[in-house]
């Protein structure tokens, strides 16, 4: 019997039962939230070089991912790589400003060029003695091409070491990062006991690209070392992937 004839005789109910499963496998999840497991290995965070919001959120996302994976008690080292322009914009990581459990486990690399920073990042992702890698690169250097980002993604996924790359004063270009954020600082809530005291870190974060989640915008905060979602800001509904019209509906405009 010809192969085409055998294929055409596959029962229709069998095909219908397989199609919804395939579509469901490709459909993005409803919404992102802190504490989800199976975090991507390669993420990018776009932030202004005039504030430390990008580095702060990268660290908060890293700690959230480690806690979700049950690796928050992991005592392996953390690699932090910065190129020269990133250091000029935001300065080096302050050890006293880090969470207490990370202060003695940080390896800092000051790279002279973006090429050196990318080399250090890729080598760090190959080292399984590191729990995660955080990088900061300023602008849109030619070295950080789609091919370079693809190498970072493949290396992170192959060796099981996660990367959060902060892009300072950069435009979102082609990248293979599985999750991409835009972040800016947001007002911190007042302290409960002392209104004049500084509040905990708070960010306005926009997830504009993700493989498994719909885009959305949230207010995130890092209270007591735990990343949380401000309940006053809701993410878009899973089925509402089209932006609503402004003002009157289209039907009302047609009747007018």
mmCIF file of C-alpha atoms in Angstrom:
data_model
loop_
_atom_site.group_PDB
_atom_site.id
_atom_site.type_symbol
_atom_site.label_atom_id
_atom_site.label_comp_id
_atom_site.label_asym_id
_atom_site.label_seq_id
_atom_site.Cartn_x
_atom_site.Cartn_y
_atom_site.Cartn_z
ATOM 1 C CA UNK A 1 0.000 0.000 0.000
ATOM 2 C CA UNK A 2 1.450 3.426 -0.861
ATOM 3 C CA UNK A 3 2.543 5.507 2.100
ATOM 4 C CA UNK A 4 0.264 8.403 1.128
ATOM 5 C CA UNK A 5 -2.763 6.073 1.171
ATOM 6 C CA UNK A 6 -1.886 4.751 4.620
ATOM 7 C CA UNK A 7 -1.506 8.256 5.976
ATOM 8 C CA UNK A 8 -4.831 9.396 4.541
ATOM 9 C CA UNK A 9 -6.630 6.614 6.409
ATOM 10 C CA UNK A 10 -5.652 7.917 9.871
ATOM 11 C CA UNK A 11 -8.945 8.345 11.778
ATOM 12 C CA UNK A 12 -10.105 11.946 12.027
ATOM 13 C CA UNK A 13 -10.765 11.723 15.811
ATOM 14 C CA UNK A 14 -7.141 10.681 16.286
ATOM 15 C CA UNK A 15 -5.919 13.800 14.447
ATOM 16 C CA UNK A 16 -8.345 16.077 16.292
ATOM 17 C CA UNK A 17 -7.134 14.733 19.634
ATOM 18 C CA UNK A 18 -3.525 15.543 18.730
ATOM 19 C CA UNK A 19 -4.045 19.049 17.321
ATOM 20 C CA UNK A 20 -5.253 20.742 20.555
ATOM 21 C CA UNK A 21 -2.324 19.226 22.438
ATOM 22 C CA UNK A 22 0.159 20.610 19.936
ATOM 23 C CA UNK A 23 -1.431 24.049 20.066
ATOM 24 C CA UNK A 24 -1.491 23.995 23.864
ATOM 25 C CA UNK A 25 2.205 23.131 23.950
ATOM 26 C CA UNK A 26 3.025 26.251 21.921
ATOM 27 C CA UNK A 27 0.571 28.575 23.660
ATOM 28 C CA UNK A 28 2.188 30.926 26.199
ATOM 29 C CA UNK A 29 1.265 30.581 29.829
ATOM 30 C CA UNK A 30 -1.266 33.030 31.209
ATOM 31 C CA UNK A 31 1.037 35.298 33.166
ATOM 32 C CA UNK A 32 4.403 35.504 34.818
ATOM 33 C CA UNK A 33 4.736 35.810 38.582
ATOM 34 C CA UNK A 34 7.536 35.442 41.125
ATOM 35 C CA UNK A 35 8.234 31.952 42.359
ATOM 36 C CA UNK A 36 7.680 30.085 39.108
ATOM 37 C CA UNK A 37 9.865 27.071 38.523
ATOM 38 C CA UNK A 38 11.599 26.223 35.225
ATOM 39 C CA UNK A 39 13.009 29.721 34.824
ATOM 40 C CA UNK A 40 14.863 30.396 31.555
ATOM 41 C CA UNK A 41 18.633 30.117 31.577
ATOM 42 C CA UNK A 42 19.258 33.346 29.662
ATOM 43 C CA UNK A 43 17.457 36.621 30.416
ATOM 44 C CA UNK A 44 18.096 40.246 29.470
ATOM 45 C CA UNK A 45 17.179 43.352 31.444
ATOM 46 C CA UNK A 46 17.177 46.774 29.763
ATOM 47 C CA UNK A 47 17.666 49.646 32.173
ATOM 48 C CA UNK A 48 18.954 53.198 32.384
ATOM 49 C CA UNK A 49 22.592 53.696 33.255
ATOM 50 C CA UNK A 50 21.628 56.542 35.579
ATOM 51 C CA UNK A 51 20.117 54.212 38.186
ATOM 52 C CA UNK A 52 20.892 50.818 39.641
ATOM 53 C CA UNK A 53 17.474 49.375 38.861
ATOM 54 C CA UNK A 54 18.739 46.904 36.288
ATOM 55 C CA UNK A 55 21.370 45.330 38.509
ATOM 56 C CA UNK A 56 18.992 45.265 41.457
ATOM 57 C CA UNK A 57 16.257 43.470 39.552
ATOM 58 C CA UNK A 58 18.758 41.047 38.019
ATOM 59 C CA UNK A 59 19.884 40.060 41.490
ATOM 60 C CA UNK A 60 16.288 39.783 42.720
ATOM 61 C CA UNK A 61 15.279 37.635 39.743
ATOM 62 C CA UNK A 62 18.317 35.420 40.259
ATOM 63 C CA UNK A 63 17.501 34.860 43.927
ATOM 64 C CA UNK A 64 13.849 34.206 43.066
ATOM 65 C CA UNK A 65 14.821 31.601 40.471
ATOM 66 C CA UNK A 66 17.216 29.888 42.864
ATOM 67 C CA UNK A 67 14.568 29.764 45.581
ATOM 68 C CA UNK A 68 11.990 28.335 43.154
ATOM 69 C CA UNK A 69 14.473 25.640 42.128
ATOM 70 C CA UNK A 70 15.275 24.798 45.748
ATOM 71 C CA UNK A 71 18.827 26.113 45.389
ATOM 72 C CA UNK A 72 18.584 29.114 47.720
ATOM 73 C CA UNK A 73 20.858 27.298 50.195
ATOM 74 C CA UNK A 74 23.443 26.636 47.487
ATOM 75 C CA UNK A 75 26.825 28.052 48.583
ATOM 76 C CA UNK A 76 28.525 28.106 45.196
ATOM 77 C CA UNK A 77 30.024 31.338 43.927
ATOM 78 C CA UNK A 78 28.225 34.066 41.973
ATOM 79 C CA UNK A 79 30.033 35.613 38.995
ATOM 80 C CA UNK A 80 29.412 39.313 38.254
ATOM 81 C CA UNK A 81 30.913 40.672 35.014
ATOM 82 C CA UNK A 82 30.966 44.346 33.952
ATOM 83 C CA UNK A 83 32.550 46.065 30.992
ATOM 84 C CA UNK A 84 34.321 49.399 31.430
ATOM 85 C CA UNK A 85 31.381 51.568 30.345
ATOM 86 C CA UNK A 86 29.015 49.769 32.699
ATOM 87 C CA UNK A 87 31.363 50.433 35.599
ATOM 88 C CA UNK A 88 31.520 54.112 34.706
ATOM 89 C CA UNK A 89 27.730 54.354 34.580
ATOM 90 C CA UNK A 90 26.710 52.410 37.664
ATOM 91 C CA UNK A 91 29.868 51.634 39.582
ATOM 92 C CA UNK A 92 31.032 48.293 40.894
ATOM 93 C CA UNK A 93 28.828 46.088 43.102
ATOM 94 C CA UNK A 94 28.906 47.203 46.718
ATOM 95 C CA UNK A 95 29.589 44.187 48.922
ATOM 96 C CA UNK A 96 27.770 45.675 51.915
ATOM 97 C CA UNK A 97 24.716 46.298 49.766
ATOM 98 C CA UNK A 98 24.427 42.641 48.768
ATOM 99 C CA UNK A 99 22.320 40.127 50.687
ATOM 100 C CA UNK A 100 24.331 38.706 53.602
ATOM 101 C CA UNK A 101 24.468 35.206 52.110
ATOM 102 C CA UNK A 102 26.135 36.545 48.926
ATOM 103 C CA UNK A 103 28.710 38.940 50.346
ATOM 104 C CA UNK A 104 31.446 36.335 50.629
ATOM 105 C CA UNK A 105 30.557 34.422 47.476
ATOM 106 C CA UNK A 106 30.875 37.124 44.830
ATOM 107 C CA UNK A 107 33.497 36.957 42.076
ATOM 108 C CA UNK A 108 33.724 40.275 40.244
ATOM 109 C CA UNK A 109 35.303 40.651 36.796
ATOM 110 C CA UNK A 110 36.040 44.136 35.426
ATOM 111 C CA UNK A 111 36.379 43.667 31.656
ATOM 112 C CA UNK A 112 38.067 46.315 29.531
ATOM 113 C CA UNK A 113 35.887 45.764 26.461
ATOM 114 C CA UNK A 114 32.525 44.176 25.603
ATOM 115 C CA UNK A 115 34.443 41.398 23.859
ATOM 116 C CA UNK A 116 36.286 40.606 27.091
ATOM 117 C CA UNK A 117 33.011 40.748 29.036
ATOM 118 C CA UNK A 118 31.322 38.293 26.656
ATOM 119 C CA UNK A 119 34.302 35.951 26.912
ATOM 120 C CA UNK A 120 34.138 36.049 30.727
ATOM 121 C CA UNK A 121 30.378 35.474 30.685
ATOM 122 C CA UNK A 122 30.634 32.462 28.406
ATOM 123 C CA UNK A 123 33.488 30.959 30.411
ATOM 124 C CA UNK A 124 31.515 31.488 33.596
ATOM 125 C CA UNK A 125 28.504 29.677 32.146
ATOM 126 C CA UNK A 126 30.755 26.691 31.484
ATOM 127 C CA UNK A 127 31.759 26.495 35.151
ATOM 128 C CA UNK A 128 29.398 24.379 37.207
ATOM 129 C CA UNK A 129 31.020 25.621 40.406
ATOM 130 C CA UNK A 130 29.008 28.837 39.882
ATOM 131 C CA UNK A 131 25.393 29.055 41.000
ATOM 132 C CA UNK A 132 24.586 31.844 38.490
ATOM 133 C CA UNK A 133 26.119 34.632 36.394
ATOM 134 C CA UNK A 134 25.152 38.315 36.283
ATOM 135 C CA UNK A 135 26.521 40.610 33.583
ATOM 136 C CA UNK A 136 26.359 44.314 32.774
ATOM 137 C CA UNK A 137 27.183 45.648 29.312
ATOM 138 C CA UNK A 138 26.534 49.239 28.234
ATOM 139 C CA UNK A 139 25.090 50.290 24.886
ATOM 140 C CA UNK A 140 24.775 48.153 21.784
ATOM 141 C CA UNK A 141 28.314 46.989 21.038
ATOM 142 C CA UNK A 142 28.900 45.195 17.762
ATOM 143 C CA UNK A 143 30.334 42.247 19.649
ATOM 144 C CA UNK A 144 26.956 41.545 21.264
ATOM 145 C CA UNK A 145 25.363 40.280 18.074
ATOM 146 C CA UNK A 146 22.621 37.712 17.696
ATOM 147 C CA UNK A 147 25.288 35.061 17.187
ATOM 148 C CA UNK A 148 26.970 36.040 20.455
ATOM 149 C CA UNK A 149 23.666 35.970 22.346
ATOM 150 C CA UNK A 150 22.894 32.589 20.807
ATOM 151 C CA UNK A 151 26.209 31.261 22.095
ATOM 152 C CA UNK A 152 25.339 32.488 25.582
ATOM 153 C CA UNK A 153 21.904 30.833 25.461
ATOM 154 C CA UNK A 154 23.252 27.503 24.269
ATOM 155 C CA UNK A 155 26.104 27.501 26.774
ATOM 156 C CA UNK A 156 23.792 28.359 29.687
ATOM 157 C CA UNK A 157 21.310 25.639 28.737
ATOM 158 C CA UNK A 158 24.009 23.045 28.094
ATOM 159 C CA UNK A 159 25.782 23.528 31.427
ATOM 160 C CA UNK A 160 22.790 24.431 33.591
ATOM 161 C CA UNK A 161 24.089 27.819 34.789
ATOM 162 C CA UNK A 162 21.692 30.778 34.492
ATOM 163 C CA UNK A 163 22.614 34.219 33.148
ATOM 164 C CA UNK A 164 20.957 37.578 33.779
ATOM 165 C CA UNK A 165 22.481 40.153 31.432
ATOM 166 C CA UNK A 166 21.798 43.815 32.198
ATOM 167 C CA UNK A 167 21.847 46.064 29.105
ATOM 168 C CA UNK A 168 22.516 49.655 30.205
ATOM 169 C CA UNK A 169 21.331 52.492 27.946
ATOM 170 C CA UNK A 170 20.764 49.981 25.150
ATOM 171 C CA UNK A 171 18.088 49.495 22.511
ATOM 172 C CA UNK A 172 16.461 46.049 22.266
ATOM 173 C CA UNK A 173 18.146 44.451 19.278
ATOM 174 C CA UNK A 174 18.102 40.894 17.995
ATOM 175 C CA UNK A 175 18.786 38.427 20.774
ATOM 176 C CA UNK A 176 18.149 34.806 21.668
ATOM 177 C CA UNK A 177 17.479 35.609 25.339
ATOM 178 C CA UNK A 178 14.468 33.606 26.483
ATOM 179 C CA UNK A 179 13.100 36.423 28.638
ATOM 180 C CA UNK A 180 13.571 40.181 28.093
ATOM 181 C CA UNK A 181 12.641 42.968 30.495
ATOM 182 C CA UNK A 182 12.483 46.765 30.556
ATOM 183 C CA UNK A 183 12.928 48.073 34.062
ATOM 184 C CA UNK A 184 12.955 51.416 35.856
ATOM 185 C CA UNK A 185 12.929 52.420 39.506
ATOM 186 C CA UNK A 186 9.539 52.908 41.153
ATOM 187 C CA UNK A 187 8.645 54.736 44.388
ATOM 188 C CA UNK A 188 9.128 52.584 47.456
ATOM 189 C CA UNK A 189 6.265 52.315 49.953
ATOM 190 C CA UNK A 190 6.708 54.151 53.229
ATOM 191 C CA UNK A 191 8.156 52.258 56.128
ATOM 192 C CA UNK A 192 5.526 51.076 58.596
ATOM 193 C CA UNK A 193 7.413 52.257 61.666
ATOM 194 C CA UNK A 194 9.369 55.225 60.304
ATOM 195 C CA UNK A 195 7.903 57.147 57.321
ATOM 196 C CA UNK A 196 11.219 58.980 56.865
ATOM 197 C CA UNK A 197 13.224 55.754 56.498
ATOM 198 C CA UNK A 198 14.129 54.487 53.020
ATOM 199 C CA UNK A 199 11.837 51.775 51.734
ATOM 200 C CA UNK A 200 12.788 48.505 50.109
ATOM 201 C CA UNK A 201 13.756 48.284 46.450
ATOM 202 C CA UNK A 202 10.841 48.607 44.022
ATOM 203 C CA UNK A 203 10.812 48.403 40.228
ATOM 204 C CA UNK A 204 8.400 48.967 37.375
ATOM 205 C CA UNK A 205 9.147 45.992 35.152
ATOM 206 C CA UNK A 206 7.802 45.263 31.686
ATOM 207 C CA UNK A 207 8.169 41.778 30.275
ATOM 208 C CA UNK A 208 8.122 42.407 26.527
ATOM 209 C CA UNK A 209 9.408 39.051 25.297
ATOM 210 C CA UNK A 210 9.157 35.577 26.781
ATOM 211 C CA UNK A 211 8.878 32.121 25.338
ATOM 212 C CA UNK A 212 6.291 30.762 27.780
ATOM 213 C CA UNK A 213 4.538 33.846 29.110
ATOM 214 C CA UNK A 214 2.389 36.628 27.722
ATOM 215 C CA UNK A 215 3.805 40.171 27.862
ATOM 216 C CA UNK A 216 2.865 42.282 30.842
ATOM 217 C CA UNK A 217 3.882 45.042 33.218
ATOM 218 C CA UNK A 218 4.206 44.795 36.974
ATOM 219 C CA UNK A 219 5.397 46.607 40.065
ATOM 220 C CA UNK A 220 7.935 44.307 41.723
ATOM 221 C CA UNK A 221 9.497 44.755 45.132
ATOM 222 C CA UNK A 222 12.246 43.046 47.082
ATOM 223 C CA UNK A 223 11.087 42.919 50.678
ATOM 224 C CA UNK A 224 13.213 40.897 53.104
ATOM 225 C CA UNK A 225 15.099 39.331 50.207
ATOM 226 C CA UNK A 226 11.942 37.938 48.594
ATOM 227 C CA UNK A 227 10.722 39.116 45.200
ATOM 228 C CA UNK A 228 7.023 39.855 45.294
ATOM 229 C CA UNK A 229 4.321 41.278 43.057
ATOM 230 C CA UNK A 230 2.493 44.410 44.114
ATOM 231 C CA UNK A 231 -1.173 43.395 44.327
ATOM 232 C CA UNK A 232 -2.237 46.852 43.156
ATOM 233 C CA UNK A 233 -0.889 46.195 39.652
ATOM 234 C CA UNK A 234 -2.370 43.286 37.724
ATOM 235 C CA UNK A 235 -0.866 41.526 34.748
ATOM 236 C CA UNK A 236 -2.912 41.227 31.549
ATOM 237 C CA UNK A 237 -5.339 38.359 31.272
ATOM 238 C CA UNK A 238 -4.053 35.264 29.478
ATOM 239 C CA UNK A 239 -6.594 35.553 26.686
ATOM 240 C CA UNK A 240 -6.352 39.306 26.276
ATOM 241 C CA UNK A 241 -3.377 39.497 23.932
ATOM 242 C CA UNK A 242 -4.814 42.388 21.895
ATOM 243 C CA UNK A 243 -4.678 45.859 23.360
ATOM 244 C CA UNK A 244 -8.117 47.384 24.064
ATOM 245 C CA UNK A 245 -9.307 50.279 21.944
ATOM 246 C CA UNK A 246 -9.061 53.753 23.358
ATOM 247 C CA UNK A 247 -12.329 55.562 24.078
ATOM 248 C CA UNK A 248 -15.495 54.204 22.500
ATOM 249 C CA UNK A 249 -15.707 50.718 21.089
ATOM 250 C CA UNK A 250 -15.551 50.068 17.348
ATOM 251 C CA UNK A 251 -19.244 49.110 17.334
ATOM 252 C CA UNK A 252 -20.189 52.422 18.932
ATOM 253 C CA UNK A 253 -18.113 54.300 16.386
ATOM 254 C CA UNK A 254 -19.836 52.403 13.543
ATOM 255 C CA UNK A 255 -23.267 53.329 14.848
ATOM 256 C CA UNK A 256 -22.200 56.963 15.168
#
